[in-house]
PDB file of C-alpha atoms in Angstrom:
ATOM      1  CA  ALA E 159     -12.911   7.511  10.740  1.00 79.00           C
ATOM      2  CA  GLN E 160      -9.425   7.428   9.281  1.00 87.00           C
ATOM      3  CA  ARG E 161      -9.217   8.672   5.724  1.00 92.00           C
ATOM      4  CA  VAL E 162      -6.552   9.878   3.293  1.00 96.00           C
ATOM      5  CA  THR E 163      -7.432  12.157   0.393  1.00 97.00           C
ATOM      6  CA  GLN E 164      -5.244  12.767  -2.631  1.00 97.00           C
ATOM      7  CA  PRO E 165      -7.247  15.185  -4.775  1.00 96.00           C
ATOM      8  CA  GLU E 166      -5.181  14.888  -7.952  1.00 96.00           C
ATOM      9  CA  LYS E 167      -5.227  11.705 -10.024  1.00 96.00           C
ATOM     10  CA  LEU E 168      -2.614  13.094 -12.393  1.00 97.00           C
ATOM     11  CA  LEU E 169       0.010  15.798 -12.059  1.00 98.00           C
ATOM     12  CA  SER E 170       2.017  16.691 -15.133  1.00 97.00           C
ATOM     13  CA  VAL E 171       5.028  19.002 -14.884  1.00 97.00           C
ATOM     14  CA  PHE E 172       8.084  19.819 -16.956  1.00 97.00           C
ATOM     15  CA  LYS E 173      11.569  18.770 -15.948  1.00 97.00           C
ATOM     16  CA  GLY E 174      13.070  21.310 -13.574  1.00 97.00           C
ATOM     17  CA  ALA E 175       9.712  22.615 -12.380  1.00 98.00           C
ATOM     18  CA  PRO E 176       8.669  22.423  -8.716  1.00 97.00           C
ATOM     19  CA  VAL E 177       6.380  19.604  -7.654  1.00 97.00           C
ATOM     20  CA  GLU E 178       3.774  19.449  -4.910  1.00 97.00           C
ATOM     21  CA  LEU E 179       1.659  16.332  -4.452  1.00 98.00           C
ATOM     22  CA  LYS E 180      -1.234  17.026  -2.127  1.00 98.00           C
ATOM     23  CA  CYS E 181      -2.344  14.806   0.729  1.00 98.00           C
ATOM     24  CA  ASN E 182      -4.967  15.520   3.366  1.00 97.00           C
ATOM     25  CA  TYR E 183      -5.961  13.189   6.143  1.00 96.00           C
ATOM     26  CA  SER E 184      -8.740  12.707   8.617  1.00 94.00           C
ATOM     27  CA  TYR E 185      -7.820  11.385  12.035  1.00 89.00           C
ATOM     28  CA  SER E 186      -8.689  12.599  15.498  1.00 83.00           C
ATOM     29  CA  GLY E 187      -5.480  11.623  17.241  1.00 81.00           C
ATOM     30  CA  SER E 188      -1.767  11.839  16.487  1.00 82.00           C
ATOM     31  CA  PRO E 189      -1.136  10.125  13.166  1.00 86.00           C
ATOM     32  CA  GLU E 190       1.930   8.759  11.446  1.00 89.00           C
ATOM     33  CA  LEU E 191       2.094   9.777   7.815  1.00 92.00           C
ATOM     34  CA  PHE E 192       3.990   8.137   4.984  1.00 94.00           C
ATOM     35  CA  TRP E 193       4.599   8.542   1.275  1.00 96.00           C
ATOM     36  CA  TYR E 194       4.935   5.380  -0.792  1.00 97.00           C
ATOM     37  CA  VAL E 195       5.998   5.332  -4.437  1.00 97.00           C
ATOM     38  CA  GLN E 196       5.573   2.845  -7.258  1.00 96.00           C
ATOM     39  CA  TYR E 197       7.824   3.251 -10.288  1.00 96.00           C
ATOM     40  CA  SER E 198       6.859   1.596 -13.562  1.00 94.00           C
ATOM     41  CA  ARG E 199       7.036  -2.203 -13.296  1.00 92.00           C
ATOM     42  CA  GLN E 200       8.364  -2.042  -9.733  1.00 94.00           C
ATOM     43  CA  ARG E 201       6.925  -2.776  -6.327  1.00 95.00           C
ATOM     44  CA  LEU E 202       5.327  -0.290  -4.032  1.00 96.00           C
ATOM     45  CA  GLN E 203       8.046   1.045  -1.737  1.00 95.00           C
ATOM     46  CA  LEU E 204       8.429   3.494   1.105  1.00 94.00           C
ATOM     47  CA  LEU E 205       9.664   6.929   0.049  1.00 95.00           C
ATOM     48  CA  LEU E 206       9.601   8.781   3.345  1.00 92.00           C
ATOM     49  CA  ARG E 207       7.811   9.114   6.661  1.00 89.00           C
ATOM     50  CA  HIS E 208       7.124  12.198   8.706  1.00 85.00           C
ATOM     51  CA  ILE E 209       8.728  10.984  11.929  1.00 80.00           C
ATOM     52  CA  SER E 210      12.100  10.733  10.206  1.00 80.00           C
ATOM     53  CA  ARG E 211      11.967  14.296   8.882  1.00 77.00           C
ATOM     54  CA  GLU E 212      14.247  13.187   6.076  1.00 80.00           C
ATOM     55  CA  SER E 213      14.738  14.150   2.461  1.00 83.00           C
ATOM     56  CA  ILE E 214      14.756  11.258   0.032  1.00 87.00           C
ATOM     57  CA  LYS E 215      15.645  11.783  -3.646  1.00 92.00           C
ATOM     58  CA  GLY E 216      15.128  15.499  -3.059  1.00 92.00           C
ATOM     59  CA  PHE E 217      11.570  15.026  -1.779  1.00 95.00           C
ATOM     60  CA  THR E 218      10.384  16.409   1.545  1.00 94.00           C
ATOM     61  CA  ALA E 219       7.045  16.385   3.324  1.00 94.00           C
ATOM     62  CA  ASP E 220       5.966  18.313   6.378  1.00 88.00           C
ATOM     63  CA  LEU E 221       3.117  17.282   8.598  1.00 90.00           C
ATOM     64  CA  ASN E 222       0.744  20.203   9.156  1.00 91.00           C
ATOM     65  CA  LYS E 223      -1.634  19.208  11.917  1.00 89.00           C
ATOM     66  CA  GLY E 224      -3.591  22.438  11.687  1.00 91.00           C
ATOM     67  CA  GLU E 225      -4.423  21.820   8.043  1.00 92.00           C
ATOM     68  CA  THR E 226      -4.321  18.008   8.423  1.00 93.00           C
ATOM     69  CA  SER E 227      -2.016  17.862   5.431  1.00 95.00           C
ATOM     70  CA  PHE E 228       1.176  16.048   4.464  1.00 96.00           C
ATOM     71  CA  HIS E 229       2.050  17.392   1.036  1.00 97.00           C
ATOM     72  CA  LEU E 230       5.055  15.990  -0.826  1.00 96.00           C
ATOM     73  CA  LYS E 231       7.371  18.546  -2.381  1.00 96.00           C
ATOM     74  CA  LYS E 232      10.418  18.694  -4.604  1.00 97.00           C
ATOM     75  CA  PRO E 233      11.937  21.931  -5.883  1.00 97.00           C
ATOM     76  CA  PHE E 234      13.140  20.618  -9.261  1.00 97.00           C
ATOM     77  CA  ALA E 235      11.429  17.628 -10.844  1.00 97.00           C
ATOM     78  CA  GLN E 236      13.422  15.043 -12.770  1.00 97.00           C
ATOM     79  CA  GLU E 237      12.147  12.635 -15.412  1.00 97.00           C
ATOM     80  CA  GLU E 238      12.984   9.673 -13.187  1.00 97.00           C
ATOM     81  CA  ASP E 239      10.512  10.991 -10.605  1.00 97.00           C
ATOM     82  CA  SER E 240       7.662   9.903 -12.872  1.00 98.00           C
ATOM     83  CA  ALA E 241       5.723   7.342 -10.834  1.00 97.00           C
ATOM     84  CA  MET E 242       2.586   6.690  -8.831  1.00 97.00           C
ATOM     85  CA  TYR E 243       2.675   8.271  -5.380  1.00 98.00           C
ATOM     86  CA  TYR E 244       0.510   7.164  -2.470  1.00 98.00           C
ATOM     87  CA  CYS E 245       0.035   8.953   0.821  1.00 97.00           C
ATOM     88  CA  ALA E 246      -0.670   6.685   3.794  1.00 95.00           C
ATOM     89  CA  LEU E 247      -1.800   7.092   7.381  1.00 93.00           C
ATOM     90  CA  ARG E 248      -1.231   4.951  10.441  1.00 89.00           C
ATOM     91  CA  GLY E 249      -3.179   5.940  13.505  1.00 75.00           C
ATOM     92  CA  GLY E 250      -3.531   4.727  17.050  1.00 69.00           C
ATOM     93  CA  ALA E 251      -2.877   1.197  18.179  1.00 69.00           C
ATOM     94  CA  THR E 252      -3.578  -0.344  14.812  1.00 72.00           C
ATOM     95  CA  ASN E 253      -0.670  -1.354  12.650  1.00 79.00           C
ATOM     96  CA  LYS E 254      -2.523  -1.057   9.366  1.00 87.00           C
ATOM     97  CA  LEU E 255      -1.835   1.685   6.867  1.00 91.00           C
ATOM     98  CA  ILE E 256      -4.704   3.530   5.212  1.00 93.00           C
ATOM     99  CA  PHE E 257      -3.755   4.588   1.685  1.00 95.00           C
ATOM    100  CA  GLY E 258      -5.023   7.368  -0.517  1.00 97.00           C
ATOM    101  CA  THR E 259      -6.054   6.741  -4.111  1.00 97.00           C
ATOM    102  CA  GLY E 260      -2.701   7.875  -5.441  1.00 97.00           C
ATOM    103  CA  THR E 261      -1.392  10.586  -7.757  1.00 98.00           C
ATOM    104  CA  LEU E 262       0.387   9.807 -10.996  1.00 98.00           C
ATOM    105  CA  LEU E 263       3.287  12.208 -11.457  1.00 98.00           C
ATOM    106  CA  ALA E 264       4.406  12.633 -15.049  1.00 98.00           C
ATOM    107  CA  VAL E 265       7.552  14.662 -15.591  1.00 98.00           C
ATOM    108  CA  GLN E 266       7.869  15.830 -19.189  1.00 96.00           C
ATOM    109  CA  PRO E 267      11.292  16.425 -20.777  1.00 94.00           C
TER     110      PRO E 267
ATOM    111  CA  GLY K 248      14.994 -14.247   0.526  1.00 54.00           C
ATOM    112  CA  ALA K 249      15.536 -11.088  -1.439  1.00 77.00           C
ATOM    113  CA  GLY K 250      12.094  -9.711  -0.752  1.00 94.00           C
ATOM    114  CA  VAL K 251       8.440 -10.521  -0.297  1.00 97.00           C
ATOM    115  CA  SER K 252       7.445 -13.208  -2.746  1.00 97.00           C
ATOM    116  CA  GLN K 253       3.894 -13.760  -3.972  1.00 98.00           C
ATOM    117  CA  SER K 254       2.471 -16.513  -6.127  1.00 97.00           C
ATOM    118  CA  PRO K 255       0.932 -16.933  -8.535  1.00 97.00           C
ATOM    119  CA  ARG K 256       1.718 -13.695 -10.326  1.00 97.00           C
ATOM    120  CA  TYR K 257      -1.524 -13.963 -12.328  1.00 97.00           C
ATOM    121  CA  LYS K 258      -4.639 -15.993 -11.641  1.00 97.00           C
ATOM    122  CA  VAL K 259      -7.683 -16.341 -13.840  1.00 98.00           C
ATOM    123  CA  ALA K 260     -10.681 -17.953 -12.185  1.00 97.00           C
ATOM    124  CA  LYS K 261     -14.186 -18.744 -13.315  1.00 97.00           C
ATOM    125  CA  ARG K 262     -16.893 -17.233 -11.194  1.00 97.00           C
ATOM    126  CA  GLY K 263     -17.655 -19.567  -8.326  1.00 97.00           C
ATOM    127  CA  GLN K 264     -14.195 -21.106  -8.162  1.00 97.00           C
ATOM    128  CA  ASP K 265     -12.060 -21.072  -5.027  1.00 98.00           C
ATOM    129  CA  VAL K 266      -8.578 -19.523  -5.197  1.00 98.00           C
ATOM    130  CA  ALA K 267      -5.568 -19.503  -2.898  1.00 98.00           C
ATOM    131  CA  LEU K 268      -2.925 -16.807  -2.999  1.00 98.00           C
ATOM    132  CA  ARG K 269       0.429 -17.315  -1.340  1.00 98.00           C
ATOM    133  CA  CYS K 270       2.754 -14.840   0.341  1.00 98.00           C
ATOM    134  CA  ASP K 271       6.298 -15.535   1.479  1.00 98.00           C
ATOM    135  CA  PRO K 272       7.431 -12.608   3.629  1.00 96.00           C
ATOM    136  CA  ILE K 273      10.979 -11.508   4.307  1.00 95.00           C
ATOM    137  CA  SER K 274      12.567 -13.883   6.772  1.00 93.00           C
ATOM    138  CA  GLY K 275      12.202 -12.696  10.352  1.00 90.00           C
ATOM    139  CA  HIS K 276       9.472 -10.179   9.610  1.00 92.00           C
ATOM    140  CA  VAL K 277       6.916 -10.282  12.383  1.00 91.00           C
ATOM    141  CA  SER K 278       4.112  -8.326  10.747  1.00 92.00           C
ATOM    142  CA  LEU K 279       2.285  -9.403   7.597  1.00 95.00           C
ATOM    143  CA  PHE K 280      -0.465  -7.530   5.792  1.00 95.00           C
ATOM    144  CA  TRP K 281      -2.805  -8.298   2.916  1.00 97.00           C
ATOM    145  CA  TYR K 282      -4.158  -5.496   0.761  1.00 97.00           C
ATOM    146  CA  GLN K 283      -6.581  -5.450  -2.165  1.00 98.00           C
ATOM    147  CA  GLN K 284      -5.998  -2.941  -4.949  1.00 97.00           C
ATOM    148  CA  ALA K 285      -8.725  -2.411  -7.515  1.00 95.00           C
ATOM    149  CA  LEU K 286      -7.914  -0.707 -10.810  1.00 92.00           C
ATOM    150  CA  GLY K 287      -7.301   3.007 -10.316  1.00 90.00           C
ATOM    151  CA  GLN K 288      -7.522   2.783  -6.531  1.00 93.00           C
ATOM    152  CA  GLY K 289      -5.080   2.753  -3.675  1.00 95.00           C
ATOM    153  CA  PRO K 290      -4.382  -0.411  -1.681  1.00 96.00           C
ATOM    154  CA  GLU K 291      -7.254  -1.294   0.662  1.00 96.00           C
ATOM    155  CA  PHE K 292      -6.418  -3.079   3.915  1.00 95.00           C
ATOM    156  CA  LEU K 293      -7.729  -6.613   4.282  1.00 96.00           C
ATOM    157  CA  THR K 294      -6.042  -8.239   7.244  1.00 95.00           C
ATOM    158  CA  TYR K 295      -2.986  -8.169   9.525  1.00 93.00           C
ATOM    159  CA  PHE K 296      -0.933 -10.869  11.242  1.00 94.00           C
ATOM    160  CA  GLN K 297       1.589 -10.528  13.999  1.00 92.00           C
ATOM    161  CA  ASN K 298       3.504 -13.780  13.804  1.00 94.00           C
ATOM    162  CA  GLU K 299       0.774 -16.447  13.553  1.00 95.00           C
ATOM    163  CA  ALA K 300      -1.914 -14.390  15.255  1.00 95.00           C
ATOM    164  CA  GLN K 301      -4.450 -12.652  13.059  1.00 95.00           C
ATOM    165  CA  LEU K 302      -4.904  -9.429  15.005  1.00 92.00           C
ATOM    166  CA  ASP K 303      -7.059  -7.493  12.577  1.00 92.00           C
ATOM    167  CA  LYS K 304      -9.366  -8.838   9.901  1.00 92.00           C
ATOM    168  CA  SER K 305     -11.640  -5.849   9.751  1.00 92.00           C
ATOM    169  CA  GLY K 306     -10.970  -5.268   6.056  1.00 93.00           C
ATOM    170  CA  LEU K 307     -12.052  -8.656   4.772  1.00 96.00           C
ATOM    171  CA  PRO K 308     -15.058  -7.833   2.567  1.00 94.00           C
ATOM    172  CA  SER K 309     -17.065 -10.972   3.257  1.00 94.00           C
ATOM    173  CA  ASP K 310     -16.914 -14.390   4.873  1.00 95.00           C
ATOM    174  CA  ARG K 311     -15.741 -15.744   1.498  1.00 97.00           C
ATOM    175  CA  PHE K 312     -12.320 -14.297   2.321  1.00 98.00           C
ATOM    176  CA  PHE K 313     -10.094 -16.179   4.709  1.00 97.00           C
ATOM    177  CA  ALA K 314      -6.419 -15.734   5.584  1.00 98.00           C
ATOM    178  CA  GLU K 315      -4.005 -17.782   7.639  1.00 97.00           C
ATOM    179  CA  ARG K 316      -0.384 -17.771   8.706  1.00 97.00           C
ATOM    180  CA  PRO K 317      -0.124 -20.985  10.717  1.00 95.00           C
ATOM    181  CA  GLU K 318       3.597 -20.970  11.478  1.00 93.00           C
ATOM    182  CA  GLY K 319       4.163 -17.250  11.540  1.00 91.00           C
ATOM    183  CA  SER K 320       5.889 -17.192   8.180  1.00 94.00           C
ATOM    184  CA  VAL K 321       4.122 -18.019   4.894  1.00 97.00           C
ATOM    185  CA  SER K 322       0.576 -16.750   4.595  1.00 98.00           C
ATOM    186  CA  THR K 323      -2.293 -17.796   2.360  1.00 98.00           C
ATOM    187  CA  LEU K 324      -5.277 -15.710   1.365  1.00 98.00           C
ATOM    188  CA  LYS K 325      -8.186 -17.851   0.259  1.00 98.00           C
ATOM    189  CA  ILE K 326     -11.229 -16.606  -1.593  1.00 98.00           C
ATOM    190  CA  GLN K 327     -14.162 -18.972  -1.865  1.00 98.00           C
ATOM    191  CA  ARG K 328     -16.807 -18.839  -4.585  1.00 97.00           C
ATOM    192  CA  THR K 329     -15.101 -15.983  -6.393  1.00 97.00           C
ATOM    193  CA  GLN K 330     -17.195 -13.176  -7.811  1.00 97.00           C
ATOM    194  CA  GLN K 331     -16.373 -10.680 -10.552  1.00 96.00           C
ATOM    195  CA  GLU K 332     -16.007  -7.904  -7.973  1.00 96.00           C
ATOM    196  CA  ASP K 333     -13.108  -9.847  -6.452  1.00 97.00           C
ATOM    197  CA  SER K 334     -11.009  -9.030  -9.525  1.00 97.00           C
ATOM    198  CA  ALA K 335      -8.088  -6.955  -8.264  1.00 98.00           C
ATOM    199  CA  VAL K 336      -4.407  -7.053  -7.435  1.00 97.00           C
ATOM    200  CA  TYR K 337      -3.802  -8.645  -4.056  1.00 98.00           C
ATOM    201  CA  LEU K 338      -0.731  -7.270  -2.339  1.00 98.00           C
ATOM    202  CA  CYS K 339       1.150  -8.801   0.533  1.00 98.00           C
ATOM    203  CA  ALA K 340       3.498  -6.742   2.689  1.00 96.00           C
ATOM    204  CA  SER K 341       5.691  -7.528   5.631  1.00 94.00           C
ATOM    205  CA  SER K 342       7.378  -5.473   8.298  1.00 91.00           C
ATOM    206  CA  LEU K 343      10.175  -6.244  10.700  1.00 86.00           C
ATOM    207  CA  ALA K 344       8.582  -4.444  13.608  1.00 74.00           C
ATOM    208  CA  THR K 345       5.325  -3.915  15.339  1.00 68.00           C
ATOM    209  CA  GLY K 346       4.203  -0.672  16.897  1.00 62.00           C
ATOM    210  CA  GLY K 347       5.915   2.445  15.662  1.00 56.00           C
ATOM    211  CA  GLY K 348       8.196   0.694  13.230  1.00 59.00           C
ATOM    212  CA  ALA K 349       5.409  -1.175  11.544  1.00 60.00           C
ATOM    213  CA  GLY K 350       4.759   1.589   9.063  1.00 71.00           C
ATOM    214  CA  LYS K 351       7.744   0.648   6.926  1.00 85.00           C
ATOM    215  CA  LEU K 352       6.209  -2.045   4.787  1.00 91.00           C
ATOM    216  CA  PHE K 353       7.975  -4.151   2.186  1.00 94.00           C
ATOM    217  CA  PHE K 354       5.572  -5.106  -0.574  1.00 96.00           C
ATOM    218  CA  GLY K 355       5.447  -8.064  -2.878  1.00 97.00           C
ATOM    219  CA  SER K 356       4.747  -7.769  -6.590  1.00 97.00           C
ATOM    220  CA  GLY K 357       1.156  -8.803  -6.053  1.00 97.00           C
ATOM    221  CA  THR K 358      -1.173 -11.396  -7.522  1.00 98.00           C
ATOM    222  CA  GLN K 359      -3.468 -10.114 -10.233  1.00 97.00           C
ATOM    223  CA  LEU K 360      -6.761 -11.986  -9.940  1.00 98.00           C
ATOM    224  CA  SER K 361      -9.236 -11.898 -12.807  1.00 97.00           C
ATOM    225  CA  VAL K 362     -12.627 -13.508 -12.264  1.00 97.00           C
ATOM    226  CA  LEU K 363     -14.509 -14.262 -15.456  1.00 95.00           C
TER     227      LEU K 363
END
């Protein structure tokens, strides 16, 4: 079965500190992984996806198939990074995304 | 339009009432998804349309839930005989592509349904 696990409900860091939001997935084939973000009073929106291998707003994520992980990282957190972050998985022929339960990132000044 | 539009923004229903939630996707977007998000949870997949065809309805929790997209554009999610456990935010999302590009979803603001 396809499943996405985000073990932390809340991650609180100080401005300038490194950030790592954890995501583990369960899928037997070759998955597509995504990070979506929801800022306060805004819509859920795509942050990045593993196939693009891009860095968005200083965030990166590397797919580790051996550890079935897709952790989101940023070397220096900023206050405007405070938001809800969701990891999502798309596997096989289906077009649906399976979301994790989300991690609230709070960046303290 | 500027983005995915959902209406109403809020809906309060008495238990047993029927409700209809509307989604207006971005013009030209082939794929349309409905998700249910309970408080403190991530979005849970309900159903998927490619144009007017409902290709996946595996996430619909019961036969009280019904979705349609008759002309391949606007979609309606209907919930019959609402129950308290139906209280959630219902999110609609659309995507320009199918297949590999379908993972980039554009979400609406959602309809918050409260069943009393």
